[in-house]
mmCIF file of C-alpha atoms and ligand atoms in Angstrom:
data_model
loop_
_atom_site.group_PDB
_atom_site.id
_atom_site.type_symbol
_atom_site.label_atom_id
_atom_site.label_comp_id
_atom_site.label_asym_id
_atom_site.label_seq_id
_atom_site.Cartn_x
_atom_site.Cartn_y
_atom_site.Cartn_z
ATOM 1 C CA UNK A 1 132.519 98.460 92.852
ATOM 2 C CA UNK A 2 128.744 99.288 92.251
ATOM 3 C CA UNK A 3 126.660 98.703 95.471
ATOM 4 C CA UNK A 4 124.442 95.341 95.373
ATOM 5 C CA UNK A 5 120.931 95.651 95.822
ATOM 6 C CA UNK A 6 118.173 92.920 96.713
ATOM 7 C CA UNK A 7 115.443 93.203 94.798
ATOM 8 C CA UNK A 8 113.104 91.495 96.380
ATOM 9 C CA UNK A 9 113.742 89.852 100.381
ATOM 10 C CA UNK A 10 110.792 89.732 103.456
ATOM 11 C CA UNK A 11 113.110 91.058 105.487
ATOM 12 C CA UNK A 12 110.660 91.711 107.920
ATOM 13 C CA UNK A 13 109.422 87.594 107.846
ATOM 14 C CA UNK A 14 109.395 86.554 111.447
ATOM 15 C CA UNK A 15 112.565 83.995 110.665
ATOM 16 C CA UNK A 16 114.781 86.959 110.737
ATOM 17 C CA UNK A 17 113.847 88.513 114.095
ATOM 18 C CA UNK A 18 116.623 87.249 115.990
ATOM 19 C CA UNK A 19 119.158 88.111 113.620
ATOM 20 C CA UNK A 20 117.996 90.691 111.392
ATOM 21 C CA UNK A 21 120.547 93.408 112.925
ATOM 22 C CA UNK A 22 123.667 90.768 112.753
ATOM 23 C CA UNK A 23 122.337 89.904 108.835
ATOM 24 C CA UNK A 24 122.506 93.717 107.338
ATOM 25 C CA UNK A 25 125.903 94.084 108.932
ATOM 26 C CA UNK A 26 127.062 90.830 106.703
ATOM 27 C CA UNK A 27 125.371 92.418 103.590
ATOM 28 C CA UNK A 28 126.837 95.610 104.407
ATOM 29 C CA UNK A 29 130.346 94.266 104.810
ATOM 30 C CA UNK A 30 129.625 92.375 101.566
ATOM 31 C CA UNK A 31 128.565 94.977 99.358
ATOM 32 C CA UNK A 32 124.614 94.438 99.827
ATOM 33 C CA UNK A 33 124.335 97.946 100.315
ATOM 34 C CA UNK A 34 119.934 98.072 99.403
ATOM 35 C CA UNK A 35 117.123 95.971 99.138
ATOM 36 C CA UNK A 36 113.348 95.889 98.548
ATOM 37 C CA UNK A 37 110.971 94.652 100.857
ATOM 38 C CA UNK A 38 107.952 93.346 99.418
ATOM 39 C CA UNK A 39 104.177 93.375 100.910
ATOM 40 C CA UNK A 40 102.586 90.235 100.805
ATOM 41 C CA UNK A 41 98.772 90.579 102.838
ATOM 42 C CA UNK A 42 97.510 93.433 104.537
ATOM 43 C CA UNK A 43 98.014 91.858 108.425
ATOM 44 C CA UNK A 44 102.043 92.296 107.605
ATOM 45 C CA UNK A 45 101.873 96.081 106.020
ATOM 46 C CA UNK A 46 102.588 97.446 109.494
ATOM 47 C CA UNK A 47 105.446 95.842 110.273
ATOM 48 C CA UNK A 48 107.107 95.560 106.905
ATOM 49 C CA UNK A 49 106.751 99.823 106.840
ATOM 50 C CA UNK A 50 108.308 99.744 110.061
ATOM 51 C CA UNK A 51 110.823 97.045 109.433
ATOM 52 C CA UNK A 52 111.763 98.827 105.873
ATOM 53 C CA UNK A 53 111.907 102.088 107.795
ATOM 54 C CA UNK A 54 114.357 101.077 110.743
ATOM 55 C CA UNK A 55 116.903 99.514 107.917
ATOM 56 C CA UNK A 56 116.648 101.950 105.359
ATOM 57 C CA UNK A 57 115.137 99.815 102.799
ATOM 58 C CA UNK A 58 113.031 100.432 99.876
ATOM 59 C CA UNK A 59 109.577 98.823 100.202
ATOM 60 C CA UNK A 60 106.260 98.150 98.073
ATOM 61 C CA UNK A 61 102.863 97.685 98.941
ATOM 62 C CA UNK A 62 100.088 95.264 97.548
ATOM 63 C CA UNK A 63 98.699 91.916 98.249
ATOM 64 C CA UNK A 64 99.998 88.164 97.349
ATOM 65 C CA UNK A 65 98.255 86.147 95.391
ATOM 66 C CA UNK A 66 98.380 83.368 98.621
ATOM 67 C CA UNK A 67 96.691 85.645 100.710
ATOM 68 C CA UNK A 68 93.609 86.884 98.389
ATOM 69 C CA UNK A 69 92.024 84.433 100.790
ATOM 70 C CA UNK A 70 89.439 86.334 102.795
ATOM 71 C CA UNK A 71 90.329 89.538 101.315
ATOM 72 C CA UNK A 72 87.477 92.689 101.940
ATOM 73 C CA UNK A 73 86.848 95.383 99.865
ATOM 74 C CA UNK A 74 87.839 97.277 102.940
ATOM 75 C CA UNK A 75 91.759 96.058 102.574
ATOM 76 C CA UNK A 76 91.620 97.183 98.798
ATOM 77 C CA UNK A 77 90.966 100.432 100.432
ATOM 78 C CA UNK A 78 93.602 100.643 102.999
ATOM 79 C CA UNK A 79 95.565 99.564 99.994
ATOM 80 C CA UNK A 80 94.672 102.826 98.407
ATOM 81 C CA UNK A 81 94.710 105.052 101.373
ATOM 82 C CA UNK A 82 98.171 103.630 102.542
ATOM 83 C CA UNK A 83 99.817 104.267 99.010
ATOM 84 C CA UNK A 84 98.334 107.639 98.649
ATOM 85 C CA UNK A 85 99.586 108.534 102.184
ATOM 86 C CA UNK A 86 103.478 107.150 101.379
ATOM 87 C CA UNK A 87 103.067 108.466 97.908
ATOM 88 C CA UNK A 88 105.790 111.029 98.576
ATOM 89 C CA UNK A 89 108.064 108.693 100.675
ATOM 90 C CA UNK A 90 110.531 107.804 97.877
ATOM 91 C CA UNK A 91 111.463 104.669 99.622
ATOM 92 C CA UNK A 92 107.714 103.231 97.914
ATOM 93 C CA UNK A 93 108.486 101.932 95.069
ATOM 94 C CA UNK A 94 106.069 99.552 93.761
ATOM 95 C CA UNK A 95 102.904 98.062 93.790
ATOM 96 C CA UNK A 96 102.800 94.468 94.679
ATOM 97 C CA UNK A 97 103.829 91.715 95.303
ATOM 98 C CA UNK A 98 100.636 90.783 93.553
ATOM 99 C CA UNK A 99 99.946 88.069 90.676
ATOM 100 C CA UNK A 100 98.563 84.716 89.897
ATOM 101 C CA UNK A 101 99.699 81.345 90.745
ATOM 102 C CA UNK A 102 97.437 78.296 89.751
ATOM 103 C CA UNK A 103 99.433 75.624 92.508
ATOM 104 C CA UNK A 104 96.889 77.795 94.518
ATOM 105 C CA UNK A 105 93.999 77.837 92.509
ATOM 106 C CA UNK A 106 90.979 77.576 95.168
ATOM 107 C CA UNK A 107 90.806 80.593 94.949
ATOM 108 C CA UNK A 108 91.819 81.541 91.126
ATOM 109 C CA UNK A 109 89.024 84.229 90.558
ATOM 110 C CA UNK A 110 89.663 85.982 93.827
ATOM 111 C CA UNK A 111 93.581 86.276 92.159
ATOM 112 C CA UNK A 112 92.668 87.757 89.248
ATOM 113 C CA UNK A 113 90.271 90.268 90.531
ATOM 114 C CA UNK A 114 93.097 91.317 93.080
ATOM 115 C CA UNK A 115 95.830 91.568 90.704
ATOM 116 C CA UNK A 116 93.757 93.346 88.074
ATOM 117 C CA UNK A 117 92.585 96.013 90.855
ATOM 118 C CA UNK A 118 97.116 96.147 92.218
ATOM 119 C CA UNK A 119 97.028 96.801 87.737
ATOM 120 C CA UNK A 120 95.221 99.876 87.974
ATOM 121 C CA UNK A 121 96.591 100.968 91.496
ATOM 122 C CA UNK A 122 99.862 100.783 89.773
ATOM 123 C CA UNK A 123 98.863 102.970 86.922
ATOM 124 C CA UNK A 124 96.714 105.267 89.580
ATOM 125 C CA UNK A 125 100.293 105.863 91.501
ATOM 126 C CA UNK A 126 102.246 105.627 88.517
ATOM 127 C CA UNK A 127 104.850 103.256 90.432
ATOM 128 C CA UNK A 128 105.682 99.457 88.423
ATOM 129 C CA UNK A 129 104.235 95.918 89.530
ATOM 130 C CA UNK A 130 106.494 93.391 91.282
ATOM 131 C CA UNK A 131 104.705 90.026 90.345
ATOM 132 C CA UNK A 132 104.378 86.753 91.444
ATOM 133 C CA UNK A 133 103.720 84.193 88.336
ATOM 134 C CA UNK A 134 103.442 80.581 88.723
ATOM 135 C CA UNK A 135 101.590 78.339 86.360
ATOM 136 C CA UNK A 136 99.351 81.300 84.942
ATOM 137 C CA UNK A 137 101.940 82.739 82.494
ATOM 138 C CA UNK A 138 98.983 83.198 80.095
ATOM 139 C CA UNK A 139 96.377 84.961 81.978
ATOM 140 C CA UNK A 140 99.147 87.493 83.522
ATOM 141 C CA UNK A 141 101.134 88.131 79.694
ATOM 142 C CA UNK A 142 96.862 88.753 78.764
ATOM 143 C CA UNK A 143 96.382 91.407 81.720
ATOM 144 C CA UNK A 144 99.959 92.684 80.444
ATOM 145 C CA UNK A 145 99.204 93.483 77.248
ATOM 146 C CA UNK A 146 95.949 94.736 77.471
ATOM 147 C CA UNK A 147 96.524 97.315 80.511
ATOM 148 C CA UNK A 148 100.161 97.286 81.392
ATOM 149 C CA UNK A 149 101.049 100.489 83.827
ATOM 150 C CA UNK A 150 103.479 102.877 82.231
ATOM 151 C CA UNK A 151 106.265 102.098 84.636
ATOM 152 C CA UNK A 152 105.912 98.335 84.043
ATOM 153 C CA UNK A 153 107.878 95.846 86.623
ATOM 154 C CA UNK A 154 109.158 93.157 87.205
ATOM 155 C CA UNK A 155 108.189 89.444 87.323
ATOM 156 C CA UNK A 156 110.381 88.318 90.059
ATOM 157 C CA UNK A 157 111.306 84.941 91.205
ATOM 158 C CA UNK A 158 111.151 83.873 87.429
ATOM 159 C CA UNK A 159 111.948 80.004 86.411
ATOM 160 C CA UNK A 160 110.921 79.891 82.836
ATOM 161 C CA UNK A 161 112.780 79.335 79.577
ATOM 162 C CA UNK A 162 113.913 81.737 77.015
ATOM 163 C CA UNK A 163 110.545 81.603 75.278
ATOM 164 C CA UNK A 164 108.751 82.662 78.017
ATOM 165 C CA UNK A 165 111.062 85.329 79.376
ATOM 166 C CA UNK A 166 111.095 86.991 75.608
ATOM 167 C CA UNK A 167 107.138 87.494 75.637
ATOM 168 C CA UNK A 168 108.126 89.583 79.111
ATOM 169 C CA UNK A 169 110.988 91.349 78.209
ATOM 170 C CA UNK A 170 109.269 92.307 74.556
ATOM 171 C CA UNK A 171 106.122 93.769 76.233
ATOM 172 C CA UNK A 172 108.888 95.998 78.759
ATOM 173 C CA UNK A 173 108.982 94.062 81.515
ATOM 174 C CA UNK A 174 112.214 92.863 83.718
ATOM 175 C CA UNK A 175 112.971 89.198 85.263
ATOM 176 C CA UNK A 176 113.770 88.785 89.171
ATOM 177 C CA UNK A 177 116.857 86.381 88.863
ATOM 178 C CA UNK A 178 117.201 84.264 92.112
ATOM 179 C CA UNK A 179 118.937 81.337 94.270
ATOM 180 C CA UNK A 180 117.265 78.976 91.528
ATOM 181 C CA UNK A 181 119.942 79.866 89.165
ATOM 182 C CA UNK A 182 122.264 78.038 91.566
ATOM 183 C CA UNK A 183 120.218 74.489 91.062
ATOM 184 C CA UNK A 184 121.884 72.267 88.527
ATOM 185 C CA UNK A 185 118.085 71.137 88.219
ATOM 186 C CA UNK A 186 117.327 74.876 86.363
ATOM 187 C CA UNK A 187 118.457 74.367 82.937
ATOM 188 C CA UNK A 188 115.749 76.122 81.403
ATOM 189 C CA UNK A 189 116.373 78.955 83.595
ATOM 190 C CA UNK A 190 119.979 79.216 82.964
ATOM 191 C CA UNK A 191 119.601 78.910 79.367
ATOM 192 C CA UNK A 192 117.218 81.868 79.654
ATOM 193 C CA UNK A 193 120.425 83.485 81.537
ATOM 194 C CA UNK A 194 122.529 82.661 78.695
ATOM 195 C CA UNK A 195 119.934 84.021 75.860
ATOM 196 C CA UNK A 196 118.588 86.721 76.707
ATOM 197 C CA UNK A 197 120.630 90.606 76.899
ATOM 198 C CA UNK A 198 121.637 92.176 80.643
ATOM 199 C CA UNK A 199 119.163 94.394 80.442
ATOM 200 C CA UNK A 200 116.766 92.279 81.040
ATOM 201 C CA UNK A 201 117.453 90.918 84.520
ATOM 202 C CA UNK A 202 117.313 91.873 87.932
ATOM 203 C CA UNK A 203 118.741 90.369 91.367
ATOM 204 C CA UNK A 204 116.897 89.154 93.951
ATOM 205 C CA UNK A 205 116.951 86.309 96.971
ATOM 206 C CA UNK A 206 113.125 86.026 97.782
ATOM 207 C CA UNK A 207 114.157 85.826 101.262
ATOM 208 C CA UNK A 208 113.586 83.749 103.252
ATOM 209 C CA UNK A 209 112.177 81.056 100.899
ATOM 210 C CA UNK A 210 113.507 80.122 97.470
ATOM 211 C CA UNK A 211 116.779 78.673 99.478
ATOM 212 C CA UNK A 212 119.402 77.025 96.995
ATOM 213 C CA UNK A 213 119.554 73.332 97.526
ATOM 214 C CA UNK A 214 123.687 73.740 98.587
ATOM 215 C CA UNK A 215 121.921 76.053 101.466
ATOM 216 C CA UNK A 216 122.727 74.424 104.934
ATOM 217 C CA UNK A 217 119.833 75.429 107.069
ATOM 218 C CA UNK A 218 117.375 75.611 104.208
ATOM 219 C CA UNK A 219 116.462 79.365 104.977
ATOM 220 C CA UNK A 220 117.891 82.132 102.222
ATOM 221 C CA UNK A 221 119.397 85.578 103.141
ATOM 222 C CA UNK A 222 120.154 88.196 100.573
ATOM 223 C CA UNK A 223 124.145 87.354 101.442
ATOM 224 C CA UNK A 224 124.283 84.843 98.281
ATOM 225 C CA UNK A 225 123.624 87.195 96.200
ATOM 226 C CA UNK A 226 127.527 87.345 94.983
ATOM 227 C CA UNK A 227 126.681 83.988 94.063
ATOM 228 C CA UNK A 228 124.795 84.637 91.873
ATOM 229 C CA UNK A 229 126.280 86.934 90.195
ATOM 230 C CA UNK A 230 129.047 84.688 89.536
ATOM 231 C CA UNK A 231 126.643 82.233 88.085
ATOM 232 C CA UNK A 232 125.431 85.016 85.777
ATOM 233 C CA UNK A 233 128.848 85.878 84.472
ATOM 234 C CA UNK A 234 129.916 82.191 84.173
ATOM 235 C CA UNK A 235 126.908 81.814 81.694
ATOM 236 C CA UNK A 236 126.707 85.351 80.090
ATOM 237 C CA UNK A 237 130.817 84.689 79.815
ATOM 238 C CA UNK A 238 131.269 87.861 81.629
ATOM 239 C CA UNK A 239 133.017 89.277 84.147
ATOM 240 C CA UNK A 240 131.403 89.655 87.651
ATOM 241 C CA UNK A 241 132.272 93.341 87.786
ATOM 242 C CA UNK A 242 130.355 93.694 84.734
ATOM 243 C CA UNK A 243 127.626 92.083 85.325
ATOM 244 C CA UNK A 244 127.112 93.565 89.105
ATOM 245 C CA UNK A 245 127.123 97.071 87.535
ATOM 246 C CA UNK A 246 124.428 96.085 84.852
ATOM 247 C CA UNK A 247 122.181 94.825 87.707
ATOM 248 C CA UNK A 248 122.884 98.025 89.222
ATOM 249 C CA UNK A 249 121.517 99.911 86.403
ATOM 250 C CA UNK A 250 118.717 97.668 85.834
ATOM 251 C CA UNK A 251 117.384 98.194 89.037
ATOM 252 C CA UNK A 252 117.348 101.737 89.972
ATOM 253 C CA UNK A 253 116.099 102.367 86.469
ATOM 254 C CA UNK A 254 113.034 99.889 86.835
ATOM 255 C CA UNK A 255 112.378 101.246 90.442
ATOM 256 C CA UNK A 256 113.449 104.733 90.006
ATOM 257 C CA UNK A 257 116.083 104.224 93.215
HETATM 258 ZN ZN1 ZN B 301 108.237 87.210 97.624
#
């Protein structure tokens, strides 16, 4: 069996400090073999780097759109500087996770100014985007299509219907498929699951939020990700084999693993 890979857990969030080494030896024993960690603001690049480097874990780098907040021009440039000095570390993979989400919208203007300059880093560095889109489906399809990086990316944590998901696969772009899936609450999701080919989809948790609501202790680890794989093959009406080796391909081929 094909190894399992997270695409997208903050494995270096503080709620996993006192049992981050116990947690990769469940995924490990599981067949959770990889996962990405994703930046979110430039006080938690150090650590993350470190954290991705102790565990062997692929990493990118960029800024959320919850933390454009008090953003300086001087931490777009140790943006820059940091990805041109791990530009030859193959475990950076990505730019981001950067985006636009309107349940934050104080500071919508600072988001869109950030996530069009994590755009052209992306191109710059030739590496895809790992984004974070909530409520501003049109702006971010409108930055898309009018200066898209080569590599493209992925829009991860995605909840929207098959619609939606089309106008992102169609301009080359994947969808992060997460603990939502599990909700009986997601039926546009799922039918999105259902629709839409394989090779459209990757896997990720969004560790440590994003817990399913059958989660006990309300925090998420990358260990229910056979879960939902089984979810995907129950709708796709495929086997679980199958569909873990798709999600395989899908993401080494989007991140170049
Ligand atoms: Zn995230």
């Amino acid at each position: 069996m094909l190894p399992i890979i997270d695409s997208h857990a903050h494995m270096d969030f503080p709620e996993f400090d006192n049992d981050r080494d116990s947690l990769f030896e469940q995924m490990h024993r599981v067949g959770i073999k990889q996962l990405l960690i994703p930046a979110v603001s430039p006080d938690k690049w150090k650590k993350q780097i470190e954290i991705a480097k102790q565990y062997g874990c692929y990493y990118s780098l960029g800024i959320h759109p919850w933390s454009c907040e008090g953003v300086t021009p001087k931490d777009m440039r140790n943006l820059r500087a940091l990805l041109e000095r791990h530009k030859d570390d193959a475990s950076l993979v990505a730019v981001g996770e950067c985006g636009l989400d309107k349940l934050h919208k104080g500071n919508f203007v600072t988001q869109i100014e950030l996530f069009r300059s994590q755009i052209s880093l992306a191109k710059e560095f030739d590496l895809p985007l790992i984004m974070h889109a909530v409520k501003a489906h049109d702006e971010i399809l409108k930055c898309l299509k009018t200066e898209s990086p080569s590599r493209k990316g992925v829009v991860h944590g995605f909840y929207g219907g098959p619609q939606l998901a089309r106008q992102y696969v169609n301009l080359g772009y994947k969808l992060g498929i997460g603990g939502q899936l599990l909700n009986d609450n997601a039926p546009k999701l799922q039918q999105t699951v259902v629709d839409l080919p394989l090779e459209s989809f990757v896997l990720e948790t969004d560790s440590p939020s994003m817990a399913p609501k059958s989660s006990r202790n309300n925090r998420n680890t990358p260990l229910i990700l056979p879960n939902i794989i089984e979810k995907m093959a129950d709708l796709q009406k495929k086997s679980a084999v199958l569909i873990s080796e798709q999600m395989f391909f899908n993401v080494t081929q989007l991140f170049d693993l």
